[in-house]
Amino acid sequence: MLPLSIAWRFLMASKAQTILIALGIAVGVSVQIFIGGIITGLREDLVETTIGNSSHITVSAQARNELLEDDQSLYEFLKTFDDQIRVVNRSLVFSGNILTDQSDPVVLRGFDFADANQMYQFDERLMAGRLPSANQEIALGKDLVDALGISINDEVEVLFTFEIPPKRETFTLVGVFDFRVSQINQTWLITTIETAQTVLGVNQVSAFEMQLKDVFLADQIAERLQTELGDSYRVTEWKSANQELLSGLEGQNISGIMIQVFVIISVVLGIASVLAITVVQKSKQLGILKAMGIQDAQARRIFLYQGALLGLIGGVLGILLGLGLSESFSAFALNPDGSPILELVITPSFIALSASLAIMAALFASLVPARRSAKLSVIEVIRNG
Amino acid sequence: MASVLRLSAIKKVYGEKVKTQVLHGIDLSFEMGSFNAIIGQSGSGKSTLMNIMGTLDYPTEGHIEVYGVRADQMDKKALAKLRNEKIGFIFQHHYLLPEFTAFENILMPYKIRHGKITEEARKYAAELIELVGLTKVKHNKATDMSGGQMQRVAIARSLINQPSLILADEPTGALDSDTTEQVYDLLRKINKTYKTTFIIITHDKKIAEKADRMIEIKDGNIVLDVVIQ
Ligand SMILES: Nc1ncnc2c1ncn2[C@@H]1O[C@H](COP(=O)(O)OP(=O)(O)O)[C@@H](O)[C@H]1O
Ligand SMILES: [Mg+2]
């Protein structure tokens, strides 16, 4: 306790110096938190935009263009295969043409919306109307609706070429969606899986699509699934199709770690140099204390405590500063529509990590000064007054 | 009478390459409750001797016994404890901790010894501060006091752990003659009241003559050792 109270008194006796060094640490910690928030935010944002509304693992037939039996037991099996599997979604997809003046190619996609909504968020993408529920109801993308010049409850005629002569079907438009991707908005026709199956005249599906809680586990789970299901099934996952994104994320991660490391190094150097000066400044006091009987180990602890206290004060200030910085970034860095450019992701565990790094860095920086203060000889100080 | 401190054949040599012998075999023994003065010219080796007596420095040769225990064979840890509990120091340059108040400075050796400060210790510190006549400025920082005041704080501090031996190296060296007189009267009073053994270095013969015993050092040898009636 004595070393701690002396350490505190030493810090308070030179307030300006203490505040300066604590601010130095605080800036380091806040930069760490802010940069960490940006990097994690970017990563999650990228992943979300890339695969947030698509299948992470897809089970389809081994041969291309073949369908799978719409097998309830396989569906149940997939649902319980791994805790990570968040949703299993049956889909039946095949192409056709919408009859306009130039006959646009489209893709009919049949879903069970109870499941599909959890993957594609159709309900949130809906601009007008509702999702299809009864037979022969469909929803179209907004670009396609604009091009056709139709509105809700109008009929839409589609030509399917899976048989000859082509099959002509009439649907009722019940909803308009906007996926903010023109490819989807121009070509997707959404309907219930039952309607799709009736049109195609089968009781089959194209694929079982799955989303995971942790998207990065897709390859592992897919591999296990492939072994389990055997060769008649094809199991694909998002990672193998997105190597570039993954290496981009990896690069981002490494540069993030580099930034953190350099911030820590500069914090350590800053504290170490100031504490080294402090030992010289306080050598007279240390000599007096030693003459009065303080142990070398206690003298050492005075400086370790100074380091720890500086780390603590700087860490707390840094967290506040870092959160403030992130808040103002979210408040001022906005898209034209008023939404933040980037959602920063700052978890409590990251804050705790950053703060404990600061304290550890401060402790580490105080090791050398602490050793010097333990070694300082009384007689040198007493003699040289 | 029992001896508080005994030095036998103490030699001190400074320097590694160029060796300077400062003490040439000092034999001395101090009795409990006595008031001793060591005089000698500047550079004669008084401070060197004092630092060895106070276990702040090691002798090059010779034995030193504090309360019958060989101090020259103790490790640093044991010496720190010995200094803290048994010896009070008063230095020429008072050596207060500027970060602490007068009162806190006085209590510091107690805190080093016990880790905390009791109500009793606080009372005793207040008593000591009264004794040295500083009650009014006891909450001043060490830097906000005059030289004489600081030296009196240092005296009170040397007494807080009730040591039976107090070593003082020119305690009034930086003070004017009136204040010097007052400080010596104070030390004498403490000696009478608490039966504390004093060993005081001074170059002031007038002061030394008021002690029970006067020892003179010249070039690292004792040239005079008299009991004053
Ligand atoms: N660390 C040291 N190294 C070399 N010589 C020293 C050292 N300390 C003191 N001396 C020398 O020892 C002699 C005695 O010094 P000191 O004990 O301080 O004398 P005094 O206190 O009587 O004035 C002086 O000549 C001084 O220069
Ligand atoms: Mg001297």
CSV table of C-alpha atoms and ligand atoms in Angstrom, one decimal, chain A residues 383, chain B residues 14-15 20 22 40-49 169-170, ligand 1:
chain,number,residue,atom,x,y,z
A,383,ARG,CA,26.6,12.1,-0.4
B,14,TYR,CA,37.3,5.1,-2.0
B,15,GLY,CA,38.0,4.4,-5.6
B,20,THR,CA,42.0,7.1,-1.4
B,22,VAL,CA,39.6,8.0,4.1
B,40,GLY,CA,36.9,17.7,12.5
B,41,GLN,CA,37.8,19.8,9.5
B,42,SER,CA,36.0,19.5,6.2
B,43,GLY,CA,37.2,16.4,4.4
B,44,SER,CA,38.5,14.7,7.5
B,45,GLY,CA,36.1,11.8,7.0
B,46,LYS,CA,33.2,12.6,9.4
B,47,SER,CA,30.4,12.0,6.9
B,48,THR,CA,32.1,8.8,5.7
B,49,LEU,CA,32.2,7.5,9.3
B,169,ASP,CA,25.4,14.9,10.1
B,170,GLU,CA,25.8,18.7,10.6
C,1,LIG,N1,32.6,8.6,-3.2
C,1,LIG,C1,33.8,9.1,-2.9
C,1,LIG,N2,34.9,8.8,-3.8
C,1,LIG,C2,36.1,9.3,-3.5
C,1,LIG,N3,36.4,10.1,-2.5
C,1,LIG,C3,35.4,10.5,-1.6
C,1,LIG,C4,34.1,10.0,-1.8
C,1,LIG,N4,33.3,10.5,-0.8
C,1,LIG,C5,34.1,11.2,0.0
C,1,LIG,N5,35.4,11.2,-0.5
C,1,LIG,C6,36.6,11.9,0.1
C,1,LIG,O1,36.7,11.4,1.4
C,1,LIG,C7,37.2,12.4,2.2
C,1,LIG,C8,36.3,12.5,3.4
C,1,LIG,O2,35.0,13.0,3.0
C,1,LIG,P1,33.8,13.2,4.0
C,1,LIG,O3,33.7,12.0,4.8
C,1,LIG,O4,32.7,13.7,3.3
C,1,LIG,O5,34.5,14.4,5.0
C,1,LIG,P2,33.7,15.4,5.9
C,1,LIG,O6,32.3,14.9,6.1
C,1,LIG,O7,34.5,15.3,7.2
C,1,LIG,O8,33.8,16.7,5.3
C,1,LIG,C9,37.2,13.7,1.4
C,1,LIG,O9,38.6,13.9,1.0
C,1,LIG,C10,36.4,13.3,0.2
C,1,LIG,O10,36.8,14.0,-0.9
